[in-house]
PDB file of C-alpha atoms in Angstrom:
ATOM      1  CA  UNK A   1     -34.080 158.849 135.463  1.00 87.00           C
ATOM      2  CA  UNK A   2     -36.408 159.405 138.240  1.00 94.00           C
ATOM      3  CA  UNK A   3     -37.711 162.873 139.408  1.00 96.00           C
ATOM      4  CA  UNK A   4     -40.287 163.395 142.517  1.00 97.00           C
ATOM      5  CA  UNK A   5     -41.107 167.159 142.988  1.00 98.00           C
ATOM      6  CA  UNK A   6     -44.261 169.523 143.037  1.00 98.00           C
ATOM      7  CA  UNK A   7     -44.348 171.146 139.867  1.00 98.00           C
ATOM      8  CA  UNK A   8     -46.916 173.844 138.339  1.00 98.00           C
ATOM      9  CA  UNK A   9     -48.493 172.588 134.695  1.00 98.00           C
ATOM     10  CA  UNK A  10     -47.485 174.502 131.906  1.00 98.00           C
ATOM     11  CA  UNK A  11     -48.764 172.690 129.055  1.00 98.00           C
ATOM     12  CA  UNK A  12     -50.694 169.844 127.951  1.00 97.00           C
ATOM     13  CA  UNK A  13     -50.583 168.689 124.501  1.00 95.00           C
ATOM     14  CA  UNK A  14     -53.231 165.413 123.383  1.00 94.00           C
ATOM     15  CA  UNK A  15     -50.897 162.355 122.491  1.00 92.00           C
ATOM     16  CA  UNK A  16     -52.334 158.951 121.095  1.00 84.00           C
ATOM     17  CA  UNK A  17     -55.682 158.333 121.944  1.00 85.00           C
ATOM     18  CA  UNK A  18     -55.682 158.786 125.717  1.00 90.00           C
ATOM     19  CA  UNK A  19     -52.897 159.850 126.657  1.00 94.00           C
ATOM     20  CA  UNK A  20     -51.183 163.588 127.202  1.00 97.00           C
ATOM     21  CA  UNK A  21     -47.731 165.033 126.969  1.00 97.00           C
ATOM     22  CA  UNK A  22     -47.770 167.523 130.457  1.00 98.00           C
ATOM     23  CA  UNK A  23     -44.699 169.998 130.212  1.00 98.00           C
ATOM     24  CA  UNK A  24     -44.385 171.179 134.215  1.00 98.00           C
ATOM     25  CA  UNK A  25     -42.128 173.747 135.782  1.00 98.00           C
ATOM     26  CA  UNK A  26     -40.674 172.340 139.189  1.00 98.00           C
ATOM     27  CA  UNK A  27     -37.827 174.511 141.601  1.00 97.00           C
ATOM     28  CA  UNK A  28     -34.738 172.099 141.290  1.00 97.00           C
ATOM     29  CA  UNK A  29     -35.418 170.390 137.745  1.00 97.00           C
ATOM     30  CA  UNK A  30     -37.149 173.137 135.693  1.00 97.00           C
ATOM     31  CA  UNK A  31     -39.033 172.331 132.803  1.00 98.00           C
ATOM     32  CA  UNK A  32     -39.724 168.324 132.401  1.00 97.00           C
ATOM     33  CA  UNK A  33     -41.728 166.908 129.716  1.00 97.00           C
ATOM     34  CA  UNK A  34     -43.785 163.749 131.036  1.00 97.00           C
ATOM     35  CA  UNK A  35     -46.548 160.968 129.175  1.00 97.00           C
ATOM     36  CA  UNK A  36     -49.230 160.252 130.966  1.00 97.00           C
ATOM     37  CA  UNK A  37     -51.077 157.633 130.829  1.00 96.00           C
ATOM     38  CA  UNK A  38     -54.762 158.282 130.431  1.00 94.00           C
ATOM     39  CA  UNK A  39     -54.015 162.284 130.808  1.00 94.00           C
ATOM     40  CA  UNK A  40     -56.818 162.975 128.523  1.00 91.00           C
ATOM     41  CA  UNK A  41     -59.408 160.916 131.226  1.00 94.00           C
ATOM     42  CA  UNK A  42     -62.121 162.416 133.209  1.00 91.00           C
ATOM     43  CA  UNK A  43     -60.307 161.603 135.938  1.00 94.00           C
ATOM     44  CA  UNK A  44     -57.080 163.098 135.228  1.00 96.00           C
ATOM     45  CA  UNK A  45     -58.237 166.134 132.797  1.00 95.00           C
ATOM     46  CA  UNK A  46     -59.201 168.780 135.952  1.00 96.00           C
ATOM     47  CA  UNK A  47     -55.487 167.533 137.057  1.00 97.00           C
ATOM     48  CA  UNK A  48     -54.254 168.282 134.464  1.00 97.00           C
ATOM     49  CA  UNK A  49     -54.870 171.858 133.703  1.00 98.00           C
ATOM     50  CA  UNK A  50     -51.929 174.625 132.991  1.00 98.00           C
ATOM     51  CA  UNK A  51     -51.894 176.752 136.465  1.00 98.00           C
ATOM     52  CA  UNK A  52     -52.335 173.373 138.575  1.00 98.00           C
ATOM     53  CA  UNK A  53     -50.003 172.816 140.865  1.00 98.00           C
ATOM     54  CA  UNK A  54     -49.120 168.938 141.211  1.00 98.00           C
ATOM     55  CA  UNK A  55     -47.064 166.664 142.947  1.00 98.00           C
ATOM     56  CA  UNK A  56     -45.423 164.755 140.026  1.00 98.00           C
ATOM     57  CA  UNK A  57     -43.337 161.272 139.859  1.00 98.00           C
ATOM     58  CA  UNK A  58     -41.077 161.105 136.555  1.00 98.00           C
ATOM     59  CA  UNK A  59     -39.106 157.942 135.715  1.00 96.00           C
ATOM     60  CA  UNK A  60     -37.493 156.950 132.593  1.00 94.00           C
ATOM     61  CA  UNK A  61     -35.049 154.008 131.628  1.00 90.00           C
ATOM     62  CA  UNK A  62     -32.391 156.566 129.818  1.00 86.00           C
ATOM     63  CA  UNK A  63     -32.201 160.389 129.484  1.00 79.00           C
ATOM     64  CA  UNK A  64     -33.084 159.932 125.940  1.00 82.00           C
ATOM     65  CA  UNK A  65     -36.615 158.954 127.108  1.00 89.00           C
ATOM     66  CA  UNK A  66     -39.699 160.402 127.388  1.00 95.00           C
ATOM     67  CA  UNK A  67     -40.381 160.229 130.960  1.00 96.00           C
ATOM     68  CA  UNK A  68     -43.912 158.574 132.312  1.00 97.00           C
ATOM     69  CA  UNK A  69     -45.614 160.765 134.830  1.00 97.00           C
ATOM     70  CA  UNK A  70     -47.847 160.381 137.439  1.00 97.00           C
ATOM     71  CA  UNK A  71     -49.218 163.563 138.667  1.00 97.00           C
ATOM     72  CA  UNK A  72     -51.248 163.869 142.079  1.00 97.00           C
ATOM     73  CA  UNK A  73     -53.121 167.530 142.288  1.00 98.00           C
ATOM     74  CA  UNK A  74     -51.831 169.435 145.164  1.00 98.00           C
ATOM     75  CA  UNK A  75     -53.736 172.989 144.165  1.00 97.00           C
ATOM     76  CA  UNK A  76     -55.750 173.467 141.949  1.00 97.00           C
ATOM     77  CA  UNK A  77     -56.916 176.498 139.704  1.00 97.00           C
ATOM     78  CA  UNK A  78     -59.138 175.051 136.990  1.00 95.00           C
ATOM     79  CA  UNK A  79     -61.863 177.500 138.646  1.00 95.00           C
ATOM     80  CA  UNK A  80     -59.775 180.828 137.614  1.00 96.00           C
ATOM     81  CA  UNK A  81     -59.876 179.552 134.070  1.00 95.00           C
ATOM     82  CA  UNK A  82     -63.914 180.496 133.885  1.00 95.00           C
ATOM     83  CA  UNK A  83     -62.704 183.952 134.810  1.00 94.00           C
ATOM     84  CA  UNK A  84     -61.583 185.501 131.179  1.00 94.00           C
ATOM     85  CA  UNK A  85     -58.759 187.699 132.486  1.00 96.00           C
ATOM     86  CA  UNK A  86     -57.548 185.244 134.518  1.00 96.00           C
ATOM     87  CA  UNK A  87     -57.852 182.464 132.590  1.00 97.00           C
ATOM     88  CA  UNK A  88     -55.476 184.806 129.763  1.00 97.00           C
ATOM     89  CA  UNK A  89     -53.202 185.579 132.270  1.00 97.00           C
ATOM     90  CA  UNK A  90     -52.740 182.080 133.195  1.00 98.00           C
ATOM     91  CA  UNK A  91     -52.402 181.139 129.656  1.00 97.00           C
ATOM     92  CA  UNK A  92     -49.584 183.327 128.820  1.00 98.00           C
ATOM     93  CA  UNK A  93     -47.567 183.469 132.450  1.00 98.00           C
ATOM     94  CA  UNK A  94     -47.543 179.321 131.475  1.00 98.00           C
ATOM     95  CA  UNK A  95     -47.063 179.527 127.747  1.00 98.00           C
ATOM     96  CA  UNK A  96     -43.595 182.006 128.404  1.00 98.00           C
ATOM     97  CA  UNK A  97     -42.472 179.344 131.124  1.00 98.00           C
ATOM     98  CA  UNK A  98     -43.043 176.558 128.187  1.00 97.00           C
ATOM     99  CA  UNK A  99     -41.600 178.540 125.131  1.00 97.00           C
ATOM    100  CA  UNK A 100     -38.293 180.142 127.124  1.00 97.00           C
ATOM    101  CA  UNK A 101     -37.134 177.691 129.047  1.00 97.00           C
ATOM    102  CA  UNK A 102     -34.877 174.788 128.213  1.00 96.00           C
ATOM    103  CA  UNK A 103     -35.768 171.720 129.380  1.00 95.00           C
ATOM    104  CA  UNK A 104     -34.134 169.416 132.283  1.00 94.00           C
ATOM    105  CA  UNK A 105     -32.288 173.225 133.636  1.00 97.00           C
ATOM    106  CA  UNK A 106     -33.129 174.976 137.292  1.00 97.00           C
ATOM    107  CA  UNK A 107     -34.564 178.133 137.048  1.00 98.00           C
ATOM    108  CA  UNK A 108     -35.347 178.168 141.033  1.00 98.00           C
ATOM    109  CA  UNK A 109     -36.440 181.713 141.044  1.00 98.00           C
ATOM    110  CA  UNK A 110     -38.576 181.565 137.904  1.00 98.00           C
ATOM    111  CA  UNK A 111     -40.991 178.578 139.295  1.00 98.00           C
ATOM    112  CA  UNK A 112     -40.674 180.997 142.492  1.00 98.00           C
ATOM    113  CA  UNK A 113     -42.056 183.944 140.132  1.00 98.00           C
ATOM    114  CA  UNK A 114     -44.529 181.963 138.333  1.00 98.00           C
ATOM    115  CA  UNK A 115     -45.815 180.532 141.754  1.00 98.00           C
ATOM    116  CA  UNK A 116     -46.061 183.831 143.023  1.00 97.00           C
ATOM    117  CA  UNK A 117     -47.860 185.244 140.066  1.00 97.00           C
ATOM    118  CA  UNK A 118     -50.532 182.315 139.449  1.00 98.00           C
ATOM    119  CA  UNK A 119     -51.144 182.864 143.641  1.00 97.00           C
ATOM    120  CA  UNK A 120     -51.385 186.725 142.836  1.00 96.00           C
ATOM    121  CA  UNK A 121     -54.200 186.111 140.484  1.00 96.00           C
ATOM    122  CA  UNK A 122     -56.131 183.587 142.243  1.00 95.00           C
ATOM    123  CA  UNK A 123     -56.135 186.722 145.255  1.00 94.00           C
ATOM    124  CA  UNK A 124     -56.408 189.641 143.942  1.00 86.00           C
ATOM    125  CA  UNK A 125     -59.904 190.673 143.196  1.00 79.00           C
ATOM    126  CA  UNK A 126     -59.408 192.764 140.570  1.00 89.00           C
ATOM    127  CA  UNK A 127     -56.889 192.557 137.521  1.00 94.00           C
ATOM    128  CA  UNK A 128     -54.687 195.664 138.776  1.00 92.00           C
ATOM    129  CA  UNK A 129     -53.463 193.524 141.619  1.00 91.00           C
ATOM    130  CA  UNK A 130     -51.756 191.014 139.675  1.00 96.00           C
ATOM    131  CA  UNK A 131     -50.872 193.175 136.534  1.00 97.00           C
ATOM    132  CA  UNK A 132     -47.394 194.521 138.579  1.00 96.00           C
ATOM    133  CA  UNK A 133     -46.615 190.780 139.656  1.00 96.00           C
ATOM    134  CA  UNK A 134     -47.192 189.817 135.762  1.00 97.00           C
ATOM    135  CA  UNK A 135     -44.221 192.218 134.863  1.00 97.00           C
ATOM    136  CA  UNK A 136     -42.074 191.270 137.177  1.00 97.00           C
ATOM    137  CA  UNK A 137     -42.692 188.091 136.543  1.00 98.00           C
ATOM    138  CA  UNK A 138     -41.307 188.824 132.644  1.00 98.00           C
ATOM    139  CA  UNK A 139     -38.531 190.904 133.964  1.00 98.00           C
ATOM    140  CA  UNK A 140     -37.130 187.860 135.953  1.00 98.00           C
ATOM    141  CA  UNK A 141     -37.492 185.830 133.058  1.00 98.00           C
ATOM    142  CA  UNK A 142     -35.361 188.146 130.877  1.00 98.00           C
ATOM    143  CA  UNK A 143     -32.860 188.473 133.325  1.00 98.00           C
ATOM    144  CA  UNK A 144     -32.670 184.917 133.690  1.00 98.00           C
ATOM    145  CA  UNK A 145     -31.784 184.049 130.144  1.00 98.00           C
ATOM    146  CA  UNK A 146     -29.270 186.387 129.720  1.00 97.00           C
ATOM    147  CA  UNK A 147     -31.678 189.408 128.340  1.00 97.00           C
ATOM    148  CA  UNK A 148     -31.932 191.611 131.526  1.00 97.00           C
ATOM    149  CA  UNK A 149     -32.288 195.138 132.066  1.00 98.00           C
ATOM    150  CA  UNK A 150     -29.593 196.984 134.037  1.00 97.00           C
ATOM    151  CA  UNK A 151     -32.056 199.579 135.724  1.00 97.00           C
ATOM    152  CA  UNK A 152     -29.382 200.582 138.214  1.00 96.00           C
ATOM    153  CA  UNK A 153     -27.945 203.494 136.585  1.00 97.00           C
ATOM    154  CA  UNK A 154     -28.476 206.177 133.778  1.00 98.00           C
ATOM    155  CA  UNK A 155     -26.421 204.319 130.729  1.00 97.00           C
ATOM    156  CA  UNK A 156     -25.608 207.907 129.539  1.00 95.00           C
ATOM    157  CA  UNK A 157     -24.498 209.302 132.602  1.00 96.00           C
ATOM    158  CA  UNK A 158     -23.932 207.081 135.325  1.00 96.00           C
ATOM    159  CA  UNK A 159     -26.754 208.525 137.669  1.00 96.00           C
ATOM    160  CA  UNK A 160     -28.645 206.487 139.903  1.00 96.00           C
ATOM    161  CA  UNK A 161     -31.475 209.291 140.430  1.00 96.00           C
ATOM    162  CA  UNK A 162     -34.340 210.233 138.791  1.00 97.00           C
ATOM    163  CA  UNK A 163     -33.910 206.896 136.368  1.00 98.00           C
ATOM    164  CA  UNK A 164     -37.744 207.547 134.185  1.00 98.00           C
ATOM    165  CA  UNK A 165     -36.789 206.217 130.475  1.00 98.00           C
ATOM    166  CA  UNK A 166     -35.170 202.614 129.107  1.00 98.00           C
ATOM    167  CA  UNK A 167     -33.456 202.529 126.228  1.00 98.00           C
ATOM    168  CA  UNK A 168     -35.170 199.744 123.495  1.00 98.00           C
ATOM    169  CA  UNK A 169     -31.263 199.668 122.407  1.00 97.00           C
ATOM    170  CA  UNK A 170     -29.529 198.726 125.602  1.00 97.00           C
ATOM    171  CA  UNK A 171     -32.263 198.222 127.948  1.00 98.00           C
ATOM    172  CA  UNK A 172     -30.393 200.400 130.350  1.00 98.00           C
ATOM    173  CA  UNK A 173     -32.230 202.838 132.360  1.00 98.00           C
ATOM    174  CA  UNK A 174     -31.917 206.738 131.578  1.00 98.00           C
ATOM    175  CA  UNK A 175     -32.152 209.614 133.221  1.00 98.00           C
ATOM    176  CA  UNK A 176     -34.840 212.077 133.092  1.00 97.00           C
ATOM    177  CA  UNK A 177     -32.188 215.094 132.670  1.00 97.00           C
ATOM    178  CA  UNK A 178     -30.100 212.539 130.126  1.00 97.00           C
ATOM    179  CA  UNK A 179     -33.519 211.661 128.168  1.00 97.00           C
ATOM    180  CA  UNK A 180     -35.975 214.596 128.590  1.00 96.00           C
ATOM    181  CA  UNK A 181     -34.957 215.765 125.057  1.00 96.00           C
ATOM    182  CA  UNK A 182     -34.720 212.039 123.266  1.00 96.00           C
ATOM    183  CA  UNK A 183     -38.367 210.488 125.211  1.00 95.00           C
ATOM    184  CA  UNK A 184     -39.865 210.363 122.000  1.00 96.00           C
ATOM    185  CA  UNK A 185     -37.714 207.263 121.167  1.00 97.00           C
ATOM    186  CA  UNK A 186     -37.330 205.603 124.385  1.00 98.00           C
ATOM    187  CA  UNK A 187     -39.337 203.571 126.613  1.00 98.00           C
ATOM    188  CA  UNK A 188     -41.012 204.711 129.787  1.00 98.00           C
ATOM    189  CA  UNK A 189     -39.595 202.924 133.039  1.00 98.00           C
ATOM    190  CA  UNK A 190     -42.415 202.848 136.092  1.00 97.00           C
ATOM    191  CA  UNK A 191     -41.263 203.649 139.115  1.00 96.00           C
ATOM    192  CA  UNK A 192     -43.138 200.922 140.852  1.00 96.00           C
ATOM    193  CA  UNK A 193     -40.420 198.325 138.921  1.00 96.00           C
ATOM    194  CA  UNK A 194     -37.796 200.092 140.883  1.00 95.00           C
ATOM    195  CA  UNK A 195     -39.184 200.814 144.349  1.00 92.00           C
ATOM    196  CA  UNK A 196     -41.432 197.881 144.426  1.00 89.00           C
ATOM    197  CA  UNK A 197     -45.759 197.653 145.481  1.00 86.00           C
ATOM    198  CA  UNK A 198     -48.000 198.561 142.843  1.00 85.00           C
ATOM    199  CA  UNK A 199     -48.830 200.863 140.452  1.00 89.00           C
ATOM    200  CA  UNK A 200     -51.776 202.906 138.464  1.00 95.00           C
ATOM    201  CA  UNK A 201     -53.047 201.347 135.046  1.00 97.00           C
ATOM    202  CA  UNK A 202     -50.678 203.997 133.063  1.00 97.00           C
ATOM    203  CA  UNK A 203     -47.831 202.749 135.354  1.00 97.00           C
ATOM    204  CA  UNK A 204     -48.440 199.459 134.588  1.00 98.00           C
ATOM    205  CA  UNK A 205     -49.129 199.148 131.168  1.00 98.00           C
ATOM    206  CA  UNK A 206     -45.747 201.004 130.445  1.00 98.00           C
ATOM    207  CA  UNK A 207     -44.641 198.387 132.276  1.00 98.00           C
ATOM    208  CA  UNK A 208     -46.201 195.639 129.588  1.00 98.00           C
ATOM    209  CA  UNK A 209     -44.622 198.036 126.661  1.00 98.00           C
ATOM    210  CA  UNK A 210     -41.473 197.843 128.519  1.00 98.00           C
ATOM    211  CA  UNK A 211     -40.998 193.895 129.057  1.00 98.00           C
ATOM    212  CA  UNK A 212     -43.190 193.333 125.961  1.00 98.00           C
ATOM    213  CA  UNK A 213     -40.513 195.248 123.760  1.00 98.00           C
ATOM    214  CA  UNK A 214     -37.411 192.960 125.013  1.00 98.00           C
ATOM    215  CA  UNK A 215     -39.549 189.515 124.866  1.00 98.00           C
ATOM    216  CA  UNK A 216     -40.111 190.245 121.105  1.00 97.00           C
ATOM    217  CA  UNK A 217     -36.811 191.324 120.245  1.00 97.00           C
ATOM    218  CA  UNK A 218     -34.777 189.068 122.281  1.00 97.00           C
ATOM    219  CA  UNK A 219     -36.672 185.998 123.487  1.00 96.00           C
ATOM    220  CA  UNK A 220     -39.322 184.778 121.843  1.00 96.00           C
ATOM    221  CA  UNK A 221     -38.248 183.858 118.446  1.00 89.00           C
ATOM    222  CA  UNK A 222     -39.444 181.092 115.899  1.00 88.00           C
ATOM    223  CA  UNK A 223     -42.047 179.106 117.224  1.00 84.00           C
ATOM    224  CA  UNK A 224     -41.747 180.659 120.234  1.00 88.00           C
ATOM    225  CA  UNK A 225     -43.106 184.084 118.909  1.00 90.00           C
ATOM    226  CA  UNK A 226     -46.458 182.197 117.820  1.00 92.00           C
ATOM    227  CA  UNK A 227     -46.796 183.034 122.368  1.00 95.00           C
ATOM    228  CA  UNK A 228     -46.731 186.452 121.872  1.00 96.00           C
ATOM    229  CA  UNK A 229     -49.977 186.170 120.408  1.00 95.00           C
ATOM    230  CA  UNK A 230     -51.593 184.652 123.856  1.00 96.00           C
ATOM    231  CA  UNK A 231     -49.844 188.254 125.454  1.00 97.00           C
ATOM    232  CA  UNK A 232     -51.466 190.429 122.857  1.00 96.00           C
ATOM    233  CA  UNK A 233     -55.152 188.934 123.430  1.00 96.00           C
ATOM    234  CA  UNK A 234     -54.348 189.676 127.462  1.00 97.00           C
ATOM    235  CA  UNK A 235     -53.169 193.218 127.162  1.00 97.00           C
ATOM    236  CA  UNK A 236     -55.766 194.055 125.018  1.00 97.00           C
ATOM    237  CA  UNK A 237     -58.073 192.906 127.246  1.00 96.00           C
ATOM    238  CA  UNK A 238     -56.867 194.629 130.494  1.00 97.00           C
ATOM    239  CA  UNK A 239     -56.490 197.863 128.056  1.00 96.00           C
ATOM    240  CA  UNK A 240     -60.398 197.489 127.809  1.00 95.00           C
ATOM    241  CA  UNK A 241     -60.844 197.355 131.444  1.00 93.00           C
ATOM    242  CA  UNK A 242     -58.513 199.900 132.359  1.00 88.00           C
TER     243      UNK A 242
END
């Protein structure tokens, strides 16, 4: 086995005495678990910081093996983790990549999402910028593991207008004429996931409720739930700023 691609850190776990297990999120490979040697070195530890963005060498004498890697820092974002907020939303965006994915398979247009998401934050000057990129971000990653919304149509009646409710059943969209008299029971669907650019806190945090809802119930299960917990700590915190 040998893998050379840039990759974005998603975890880093201490193994042995100076060493550190990196789990990394490339475009062609997905997730790849790596040693490295001396990870846990004051050379390699700003390196090696979930958010980074690396250039990473992988090589292995079976499949069976746990890969060495050499990691080279191509961007780095260690100073967004002195920034609460964005040092929570880097912790979860990372931690979902990490718990969801299985290792060694492509998920292209999640490291695209996560990329974009990670840039979003480092940009945007204020935590409404990168909230709507965050839920997107955990749309695509439902959708890619076989738990996506169909938010093209009304699941009761087939109509493509006017689509203001989801369904925590189906996770279809409904209509507001189909689900005016039912909203009590039914998730609110922001328009801004449908037309696209940004929305207004209320907008956005029915957005969270929305993609928070499915991750719970159909993702992150086991272990994996123990995530949630990083997702939590970050909405509550953006619910404070709001």
């Amino acid at each position: 086995m040998h893998i050379e691609a840039e990759a974005i850190v998603c975890a880093v776990r201490a193994h042995g005495e100076h060493g550190a297990v990196v789990r990394a999120l490339t475009p062609a490979d997905g997730l790849i678990a790596g040693y490295v040697r001396g990870g846990r070195s004051r050379r390699l530890r700003p390196v090696l910081i979930p958010g980074n963005r690396i250039r990473g060498d992988w090589r292995a004498r079976s499949e069976d093996q746990l890969p060495a890697l050499v990691a080279e820092l191509v961007e780095s974002r260690a100073g967004l983790h002195a920034e609460p907020l964005a040092a929570m939303a880097i912790e979860w965006t990372t931690a979902l990549a990490t718990a969801s994915l299985p290792e060694g398979q492509p998920y292209p247009r999640v490291y695209a999402a996560l990329e974009g998401t990670l840039a979003a934050i480092a940009a945007a000057p204020s935590a409404r910028g990168w909230t709507a990129a965050l839920a997107r971000y955990e749309l695509l990653v439902l959708a890619e593991l076989g738990f996506g919304l169909d938010l093209s149509a009304c699941v009761a009646t087939g109509a493509r207008e006017d689509l203001v409710f989801v369904s925590p059943k189906s996770g279809g969209a409904v209509s507001r004429a189909a689900g005016d008299i039912y909203r009590d029971k039914l998730l609110r669907l922001p328009a801004f996931l449908l037309e696209g650019g940004a929305g207004d806190w209320p907008d956005l945090f029915d957005a969270l409720a929305l993609t928070g809802h499915f991750l719970a119930r159909d993702l992150l299960h086991g272990h994996a739930a123990d995530t949630l917990a990083a997702r939590d700590r970050l909405v509550t915190r953006l619910q404070r700023i709001a």
